[in-house]
Amino acid sequence: MSDIPQGLPMERDAGPFDPPREITRLRDARPVSPMTFPDGHEGWLVTGYEAVRQMMADPRFSSRLDLDVVHVPYETPGMPVATEPSPQLPGMFIAMDPPDHGRLRKRLTGAFTVKRMKQLEEHIAEIVEQQLDHLARLAPPIDLVKEFALPVPSLVICELLGVAYEDRESFQANSAQFMVRDQTLEEKMGAYIALNTYLSELVTHKRSSPGEDILSDLARHEDLTIEELTGAAFLLLIAGHETTANMLSLGTFALLEHPSELASLREDPSLMPGAVEELLRYLSVADIFFRYATEDLSLGGETIAKGSTVVVSLLAANRDPQRFPEPDALDIRRNARGLLSFGHGVHQCLGQQLARIEMRAGFEGLLRRFPALRLAIPAGEVKLRTDMNIYGVHELPVTW
C-alpha cells in the first residue's frame, strides 16, 4: 500500500512541541498501522491512545526488543531490525519481561514510594533554590539548560544514587552521547562501555562500603550480581536526569511561547501541579518505544503476527483527540489524568513522583525568582534535540 510509511516519521514539521504531521495523519486514519523499516522488515506503528494503553499493558508484547533500541538505533544505516527478543542484559529491567522484570523492579519499589518522595520534597526545593541563587548571580543572557535544567536533576539523582557530583561531567557527556539517535554502533557502544565501567566500579564499592543511598540499598541484596547492579544503576542514572532535565528546559520554552498560560500560572501558583501534568502530556519528551509480538495478536482491529516489531508513539497517543479534547492546545487547567508519558503497565516509570516533584519545584522557583524571564533569541533559533532519543532543547538562551 502506498500509504504505508517507509520508516518512522521523525521530522517535527508541525512545530517544536507537536508530533510530526505524518504521525498525526496516521493516528487519525489508522491508529494501528503497518510500517516498513529501513532494512525492509515490516512491522507496526501504534499511535492511538486506547491501542497504546492496551498494548503496553499486554505482557504478550515483549519489552525485550527495547535492548535493540538501546544498543542499535534503528536509524543507523545498514543495521537490521531484530525480529525476535534480544538476549537479556543483566539489570536492564526496562527491557525484561516477567518474571525477571518483577524480581529486579520489586527491589526498587521501596526506594521510590510516594511517601519517600514526599520526604525528599523539602530537600529538592533547597537544591532548586541554591541553583536559582546561582542563576541570579549570572549576567544574562544565560543558557537555562546548562545553568539550571541539567544541574537540578543531576544533583538530585547523584544524591539519591550516591554518585559523586564531581563525576557529573563525565556521566552527562557519556549519557548524552548514548542518547544520540543517528550514530554508528561503535560510537554508541563507546559511550555505553564508558558508563558501564564507571558504574561497575561504583556498585562494587557500594557492596563493600555501603552508604545511605539507593545503590547501597540495592547492593545489600546478595542475590543481585554486580552485573545486575550495574545495569540497574545505568538505567536509573540516565532516566533520573535526562528526562527531567529536558522537561524543565522544554517546558520553560513551551510556557514562554504560551504567554496567557504563563500569566495564569504566575497569578495562581496553585495551578502548578496540573500544569506539570499538562506539560508532561503536551511534550512527551520520551516518545518512541519498541515491543515484539510473542504470538499472533489483535490490536485496534488489526491482526499483528507473531514476531512483528511494534513501534509505539506516546506523543501521538497523548495528543489523541479521542482521549483529550483539543489535544494540540497547551491548557494548564486541563485534567490530563491518564497521560501516558510515564508509560503504562508493568514498565510504568518508577521515578515518576520524583520527576513531578522536581518539575513543580523547578517551574515554581523560576517563575517566582525571575518574573521577567523571556527568550534571549527568536523562538525559531532555539536548537531542538531532534537528533536525540529524548526530546528537548540543546540550549535555551534566556534573559530577564
Short mmCIF file of C-alpha atoms in Angstrom, two decimals:
data_model
loop_
_atom_site.label_atom_id
_atom_site.label_comp_id
_atom_site.label_asym_id
_atom_site.label_seq_id
_atom_site.Cartn_x
_atom_site.Cartn_y
_atom_site.Cartn_z
CA MET A 1 0.00 0.00 0.00
CA SER A 2 1.28 3.45 -0.92
CA ASP A 3 0.28 4.95 2.44
CA ILE A 4 2.46 2.57 4.46
CA PRO A 5 5.30 4.68 5.91
CA GLN A 6 8.80 3.68 4.88
CA GLY A 7 10.48 4.15 8.23
CA LEU A 8 9.28 6.02 11.26
CA PRO A 9 8.28 9.67 10.56
CA MET A 10 10.51 11.71 12.87
CA GLU A 11 10.64 15.25 11.45
CA ARG A 12 8.74 17.64 13.72
CA ASP A 13 7.35 19.65 10.84
CA ALA A 14 4.22 20.84 12.71
CA GLY A 15 6.13 22.89 15.30
CA PRO A 16 8.70 22.39 18.08
CA PHE A 17 6.15 20.92 20.52
CA ASP A 18 3.99 18.87 18.15
CA PRO A 19 4.17 15.37 16.65
CA PRO A 20 5.28 15.02 13.03
CA ARG A 21 2.33 15.70 10.71
CA GLU A 22 2.64 12.21 9.22
CA ILE A 23 2.33 10.61 12.68
CA THR A 24 -0.83 12.63 13.35
CA ARG A 25 -2.26 11.69 9.94
CA LEU A 26 -1.61 8.01 10.55
CA ARG A 27 -3.20 8.13 14.00
CA ASP A 28 -6.34 9.78 12.68
CA ALA A 29 -6.62 7.41 9.72
CA ARG A 30 -5.40 4.12 11.22
CA PRO A 31 -4.28 4.14 14.90
CA VAL A 32 -2.56 0.77 14.41
CA SER A 33 -0.88 0.97 11.01
CA PRO A 34 1.68 -1.13 9.14
CA MET A 35 5.11 0.33 8.55
CA THR A 36 8.29 -0.75 6.78
CA PHE A 37 11.66 -0.35 8.46
CA PRO A 38 14.68 0.94 6.50
CA ASP A 39 16.02 -2.62 6.15
CA GLY A 40 12.77 -3.79 4.55
CA HIS A 41 11.45 -5.50 7.66
CA GLU A 42 7.69 -4.97 8.05
CA GLY A 43 6.20 -4.03 11.40
CA TRP A 44 3.54 -1.88 13.03
CA LEU A 45 3.20 1.68 14.31
CA VAL A 46 0.74 2.29 17.17
CA THR A 47 -0.39 5.88 17.68
CA GLY A 48 -3.95 5.81 19.09
CA TYR A 49 -4.40 6.33 22.84
CA GLU A 50 -6.53 3.25 23.55
CA ALA A 51 -4.38 0.97 21.39
CA VAL A 52 -1.16 2.21 23.03
CA ARG A 53 -2.59 1.73 26.50
CA GLN A 54 -3.84 -1.76 25.66
CA MET A 55 -0.55 -2.78 24.07
CA MET A 56 1.64 -1.55 26.94
CA ALA A 57 -0.50 -3.46 29.46
CA ASP A 58 -0.37 -6.73 27.48
CA PRO A 59 2.60 -8.93 28.50
CA ARG A 60 2.38 -10.75 25.18
CA PHE A 61 4.05 -7.70 23.69
CA SER A 62 7.59 -8.34 24.87
CA SER A 63 9.77 -5.47 26.05
CA ARG A 64 12.98 -7.33 25.35
CA LEU A 65 13.21 -5.75 21.90
CA ASP A 66 13.97 -2.46 23.66
CA LEU A 67 17.56 -3.61 24.01
CA ASP A 68 17.98 -3.29 20.27
CA VAL A 69 16.87 0.31 20.58
CA VAL A 70 19.30 0.81 23.45
CA HIS A 71 22.26 -0.56 21.55
CA VAL A 72 21.39 -0.25 17.87
CA PRO A 73 19.37 2.83 16.93
CA TYR A 74 17.01 1.71 14.22
CA GLU A 75 18.01 4.68 12.09
CA THR A 76 21.64 3.51 11.95
CA PRO A 77 22.33 2.80 8.25
CA GLY A 78 22.81 -0.85 7.45
CA MET A 79 21.70 -2.14 10.83
CA PRO A 80 18.88 -4.73 10.65
CA VAL A 81 15.86 -4.59 12.92
CA ALA A 82 15.63 -7.59 15.23
CA THR A 83 12.64 -9.87 14.74
CA GLU A 84 12.96 -11.87 17.94
CA PRO A 85 13.52 -10.97 21.60
CA SER A 86 17.01 -9.79 22.44
CA PRO A 87 19.24 -11.60 24.92
CA GLN A 88 18.69 -10.00 28.30
CA LEU A 89 21.43 -7.80 29.68
CA PRO A 90 21.81 -8.08 33.46
CA GLY A 91 19.93 -5.43 35.41
CA MET A 92 18.28 -3.81 32.38
CA PHE A 93 14.80 -4.33 33.78
CA ILE A 94 13.20 -1.87 31.32
CA ALA A 95 13.96 -4.45 28.63
CA MET A 96 12.86 -7.52 30.58
CA ASP A 97 9.62 -9.44 30.74
CA PRO A 98 8.06 -11.06 33.81
CA PRO A 99 9.18 -12.79 35.95
CA ASP A 100 12.73 -11.44 35.54
CA HIS A 101 11.43 -7.88 35.35
CA GLY A 102 9.49 -8.20 38.61
CA ARG A 103 12.42 -9.65 40.54
CA LEU A 104 14.52 -6.55 39.90
CA ARG A 105 11.76 -3.98 40.00
CA LYS A 106 10.49 -5.05 43.42
CA ARG A 107 13.94 -4.30 44.84
CA LEU A 108 13.48 -0.69 43.77
CA THR A 109 9.83 -0.02 44.54
CA GLY A 110 10.62 0.66 48.19
CA ALA A 111 13.11 3.34 47.20
CA PHE A 112 10.61 5.23 45.06
CA THR A 113 7.46 5.17 47.19
CA VAL A 114 5.28 8.30 47.23
CA LYS A 115 5.99 8.59 50.96
CA ARG A 116 9.76 8.60 50.47
CA MET A 117 9.49 11.07 47.61
CA LYS A 118 7.38 13.37 49.80
CA GLN A 119 10.10 13.24 52.43
CA LEU A 120 12.60 14.37 49.77
CA GLU A 121 10.42 17.26 48.63
CA GLU A 122 11.88 19.81 51.05
CA HIS A 123 15.45 18.84 50.16
CA ILE A 124 14.71 19.06 46.43
CA ALA A 125 13.27 22.54 46.99
CA GLU A 126 16.56 23.50 48.67
CA ILE A 127 18.56 22.20 45.70
CA VAL A 128 16.36 24.21 43.32
CA GLU A 129 16.72 27.35 45.44
CA GLN A 130 20.51 27.02 45.52
CA GLN A 131 20.59 26.71 41.73
CA LEU A 132 18.31 29.73 41.40
CA ASP A 133 20.74 31.68 43.61
CA HIS A 134 23.46 30.66 41.17
CA LEU A 135 21.35 31.91 38.25
CA ALA A 136 20.74 35.25 39.98
CA ARG A 137 24.50 35.83 40.26
CA LEU A 138 24.98 35.46 36.49
CA ALA A 139 24.71 38.26 33.97
CA PRO A 140 22.02 37.43 31.40
CA PRO A 141 21.63 36.13 28.82
CA ILE A 142 22.37 32.62 30.06
CA ASP A 143 21.73 29.08 28.82
CA LEU A 144 18.97 27.71 31.04
CA VAL A 145 19.89 24.12 30.16
CA LYS A 146 23.49 24.43 31.34
CA GLU A 147 22.83 26.64 34.37
CA PHE A 148 19.56 25.21 35.70
CA ALA A 149 17.63 22.48 33.86
CA LEU A 150 20.51 19.99 33.79
CA PRO A 151 22.17 20.70 37.18
CA VAL A 152 18.97 20.34 39.26
CA PRO A 153 18.06 16.72 38.33
CA SER A 154 21.75 15.80 38.17
CA LEU A 155 22.26 16.97 41.75
CA VAL A 156 19.14 15.12 42.89
CA ILE A 157 19.96 11.81 41.19
CA CYS A 158 23.61 11.98 42.33
CA GLU A 159 22.47 12.29 45.94
CA LEU A 160 19.84 9.56 45.59
CA LEU A 161 22.22 7.09 43.96
CA GLY A 162 25.30 8.05 45.94
CA VAL A 163 27.18 9.26 42.85
CA ALA A 164 29.89 11.88 43.40
CA TYR A 165 28.64 15.13 41.89
CA GLU A 166 32.15 15.94 40.67
CA ASP A 167 31.76 12.95 38.31
CA ARG A 168 28.72 14.55 36.66
CA GLU A 169 30.54 16.00 33.63
CA SER A 170 31.78 12.58 32.62
CA PHE A 171 28.50 10.73 33.05
CA GLN A 172 26.50 13.58 31.48
CA ALA A 173 28.76 13.58 28.42
CA ASN A 174 28.55 9.81 28.04
CA SER A 175 24.80 9.64 28.63
CA ALA A 176 24.25 12.47 26.13
CA GLN A 177 26.37 10.64 23.54
CA PHE A 178 24.50 7.42 24.26
CA MET A 179 21.17 9.15 23.53
CA VAL A 180 22.21 10.47 20.09
CA ARG A 181 19.86 8.89 17.55
CA ASP A 182 21.87 8.82 14.33
CA GLN A 183 25.34 7.48 15.12
CA THR A 184 27.43 4.40 14.47
CA LEU A 185 27.18 1.34 16.66
CA GLU A 186 30.81 1.91 17.68
CA GLU A 187 30.05 5.43 18.93
CA LYS A 188 27.01 4.30 20.88
CA MET A 189 28.82 1.32 22.41
CA GLY A 190 31.78 3.52 23.34
CA ALA A 191 29.53 5.71 25.50
CA TYR A 192 27.75 2.65 26.89
CA ILE A 193 31.02 0.92 27.85
CA ALA A 194 32.39 4.08 29.48
CA LEU A 195 29.26 4.47 31.61
CA ASN A 196 29.16 0.78 32.45
CA THR A 197 32.82 0.73 33.53
CA TYR A 198 32.29 3.71 35.82
CA LEU A 199 29.09 2.28 37.34
CA SER A 200 30.56 -1.20 37.79
CA GLU A 201 33.36 0.26 39.90
CA LEU A 202 30.82 2.34 41.82
CA VAL A 203 28.46 -0.51 42.73
CA THR A 204 31.41 -2.74 43.65
CA HIS A 205 32.43 -0.05 46.14
CA LYS A 206 28.83 0.22 47.40
CA ARG A 207 28.76 -3.51 48.10
CA SER A 208 31.93 -3.37 50.20
CA SER A 209 31.24 0.02 51.82
CA PRO A 210 27.52 0.81 51.62
CA GLY A 211 26.19 4.27 52.38
CA GLU A 212 22.73 5.81 52.74
CA ASP A 213 21.67 5.82 49.10
CA ILE A 214 19.62 3.76 46.67
CA LEU A 215 22.56 1.94 45.06
CA SER A 216 23.82 0.95 48.51
CA ASP A 217 20.35 -0.34 49.37
CA LEU A 218 20.38 -2.45 46.21
CA ALA A 219 23.93 -3.63 46.82
CA ARG A 220 22.88 -5.08 50.17
CA HIS A 221 20.81 -7.69 48.32
CA GLU A 222 23.30 -10.51 47.92
CA ASP A 223 21.16 -12.23 45.30
CA LEU A 224 21.85 -9.35 42.88
CA THR A 225 25.10 -9.69 40.97
CA ILE A 226 27.50 -6.82 40.28
CA GLU A 227 26.42 -7.01 36.63
CA GLU A 228 22.76 -6.67 37.61
CA LEU A 229 23.52 -3.78 39.94
CA THR A 230 25.48 -2.07 37.17
CA GLY A 231 22.65 -2.44 34.67
CA ALA A 232 20.07 -1.11 37.14
CA ALA A 233 22.35 1.82 38.02
CA PHE A 234 22.77 2.58 34.30
CA LEU A 235 19.01 2.87 33.80
CA LEU A 236 18.43 4.89 36.98
CA LEU A 237 21.23 7.35 36.24
CA ILE A 238 20.13 8.07 32.66
CA ALA A 239 16.39 8.10 33.42
CA GLY A 240 16.96 10.13 36.55
CA HIS A 241 18.44 13.19 34.89
CA GLU A 242 17.95 13.06 31.10
CA THR A 243 14.15 13.12 31.04
CA THR A 244 13.65 15.64 33.85
CA ALA A 245 16.33 17.99 32.51
CA ASN A 246 14.62 18.04 29.14
CA MET A 247 11.18 18.55 30.68
CA LEU A 248 12.46 21.54 32.69
CA SER A 249 14.04 23.21 29.67
CA LEU A 250 11.46 22.32 27.01
CA GLY A 251 8.63 23.03 29.49
CA THR A 252 10.03 26.50 30.15
CA PHE A 253 10.29 27.08 26.40
CA ALA A 254 6.66 25.98 25.95
CA LEU A 255 5.42 28.28 28.74
CA LEU A 256 7.34 31.24 27.33
CA GLU A 257 5.72 30.55 23.96
CA HIS A 258 2.24 30.44 25.58
CA PRO A 259 2.14 33.76 27.45
CA SER A 260 -1.51 33.51 28.53
CA GLU A 261 -0.87 30.13 30.20
CA LEU A 262 2.30 31.51 31.77
CA ALA A 263 0.40 34.55 33.10
CA SER A 264 -2.27 32.31 34.62
CA LEU A 265 0.40 30.26 36.34
CA ARG A 266 2.09 33.36 37.73
CA GLU A 267 -1.23 34.69 39.02
CA ASP A 268 -2.30 31.40 40.60
CA PRO A 269 0.61 29.15 41.68
CA SER A 270 -1.92 26.55 42.91
CA LEU A 271 -2.31 25.60 39.23
CA MET A 272 1.26 24.25 39.18
CA PRO A 273 0.53 20.53 39.84
CA GLY A 274 -2.00 20.46 36.99
CA ALA A 275 0.33 22.47 34.78
CA VAL A 276 3.10 19.90 35.26
CA GLU A 277 0.72 17.09 34.25
CA GLU A 278 -0.35 19.04 31.17
CA LEU A 279 3.26 19.78 30.19
CA LEU A 280 4.09 16.09 30.58
CA ARG A 281 1.21 15.22 28.25
CA TYR A 282 1.81 18.04 25.79
CA LEU A 283 5.58 17.50 25.41
CA SER A 284 6.05 13.73 25.92
CA VAL A 285 9.84 14.00 25.73
CA ALA A 286 10.29 10.20 25.91
CA ASP A 287 8.25 9.31 22.87
CA ILE A 288 9.21 6.19 20.90
CA PHE A 289 9.23 2.67 22.40
CA PHE A 290 9.51 -0.73 20.77
CA ARG A 291 7.78 -4.03 21.50
CA TYR A 292 7.84 -7.54 19.99
CA ALA A 293 4.72 -9.70 19.49
CA THR A 294 5.34 -13.09 21.09
CA GLU A 295 2.21 -14.61 19.48
CA ASP A 296 -0.47 -13.69 16.96
CA LEU A 297 -2.42 -10.78 18.47
CA SER A 298 -5.33 -8.49 17.74
CA LEU A 299 -4.87 -4.78 18.44
CA GLY A 300 -7.06 -1.91 17.32
CA GLY A 301 -8.87 -4.09 14.82
CA GLU A 302 -5.61 -5.24 13.20
CA THR A 303 -4.01 -8.68 13.31
CA ILE A 304 -0.39 -8.50 14.42
CA ALA A 305 1.54 -11.63 13.58
CA LYS A 306 3.91 -13.34 15.97
CA GLY A 307 7.41 -11.96 15.52
CA SER A 308 6.29 -8.48 14.49
CA THR A 309 8.20 -5.43 15.63
CA VAL A 310 5.75 -2.89 17.08
CA VAL A 311 6.65 0.79 17.48
CA VAL A 312 4.62 2.97 19.84
CA SER A 313 4.45 6.78 19.91
CA LEU A 314 3.50 8.10 23.34
CA LEU A 315 3.43 11.65 21.98
CA ALA A 316 0.84 10.71 19.35
CA ALA A 317 -1.23 8.88 21.97
CA ASN A 318 -1.09 11.82 24.36
CA ARG A 319 -2.35 14.05 21.53
CA ASP A 320 -5.24 11.74 20.59
CA PRO A 321 -8.47 13.80 20.35
CA GLN A 322 -10.43 10.66 21.24
CA ARG A 323 -8.94 10.96 24.74
CA PHE A 324 -8.00 14.64 25.17
CA PRO A 325 -10.25 17.33 23.61
CA GLU A 326 -8.30 19.93 21.61
CA PRO A 327 -5.12 17.95 22.30
CA ASP A 328 -2.74 20.26 20.47
CA ALA A 329 -3.55 23.16 22.80
CA LEU A 330 -1.48 23.68 25.95
CA ASP A 331 -4.09 24.14 28.67
CA ILE A 332 -2.75 24.19 32.22
CA ARG A 333 -6.31 23.85 33.60
CA ARG A 334 -6.89 20.64 31.65
CA ASN A 335 -7.43 17.40 33.54
CA ALA A 336 -4.59 15.43 31.97
CA ARG A 337 -5.31 12.33 34.05
CA GLY A 338 -4.47 9.17 32.15
CA LEU A 339 -1.48 10.65 30.31
CA LEU A 340 0.94 8.04 29.03
CA SER A 341 4.18 9.99 29.38
CA PHE A 342 5.42 7.63 32.12
CA GLY A 343 4.30 4.57 30.21
CA HIS A 344 1.65 2.11 31.31
CA GLY A 345 1.54 -1.40 32.71
CA VAL A 346 4.40 -3.19 34.49
CA HIS A 347 7.00 -0.87 32.97
CA GLN A 348 5.42 2.36 34.18
CA CYS A 349 8.19 4.72 35.30
CA LEU A 350 9.39 4.08 38.87
CA GLY A 351 10.63 7.62 39.33
CA GLN A 352 7.54 9.48 38.15
CA GLN A 353 6.76 11.03 41.57
CA LEU A 354 10.36 12.22 41.87
CA ALA A 355 10.15 13.80 38.41
CA ARG A 356 6.90 15.56 39.30
CA ILE A 357 8.39 16.99 42.49
CA GLU A 358 11.45 18.29 40.63
CA MET A 359 9.34 19.88 37.92
CA ARG A 360 6.92 21.53 40.33
CA ALA A 361 9.80 22.95 42.35
CA GLY A 362 11.78 23.96 39.27
CA PHE A 363 8.99 25.76 37.40
CA GLU A 364 7.63 27.39 40.57
CA GLY A 365 11.08 28.68 41.52
CA LEU A 366 11.86 30.04 38.06
CA LEU A 367 8.57 31.93 37.80
CA ARG A 368 8.87 33.32 41.34
CA ARG A 369 12.51 34.40 41.19
CA PHE A 370 12.54 35.62 37.58
CA PRO A 371 9.17 37.24 36.82
CA ALA A 372 10.56 38.88 33.67
CA LEU A 373 12.08 35.65 32.29
CA ARG A 374 11.98 35.57 28.48
CA LEU A 375 13.80 34.10 25.49
CA ALA A 376 17.03 35.86 24.55
CA ILE A 377 16.79 34.72 20.91
CA PRO A 378 13.87 34.26 18.47
CA ALA A 379 11.96 31.04 19.16
CA GLY A 380 12.82 29.74 15.70
CA GLU A 381 16.52 29.81 16.57
CA VAL A 382 16.25 27.56 19.64
CA LYS A 383 18.28 24.40 18.98
CA LEU A 384 15.91 21.44 19.29
CA ARG A 385 17.05 17.91 20.22
CA THR A 386 15.64 16.36 17.06
CA ASP A 387 18.81 14.26 16.90
CA MET A 388 18.31 12.66 20.33
CA ASN A 389 16.19 9.82 21.71
CA ILE A 390 14.91 12.07 24.50
CA TYR A 391 13.41 15.24 23.01
CA GLY A 392 14.12 18.72 24.33
CA VAL A 393 16.41 21.64 23.54
CA HIS A 394 20.19 21.62 23.36
CA GLU A 395 20.34 25.19 24.65
CA LEU A 396 17.73 27.67 25.86
CA PRO A 397 19.17 31.22 25.93
CA VAL A 398 17.07 33.36 28.31
CA THR A 399 17.24 36.78 29.88
CA TRP A 400 15.25 38.77 32.46
#
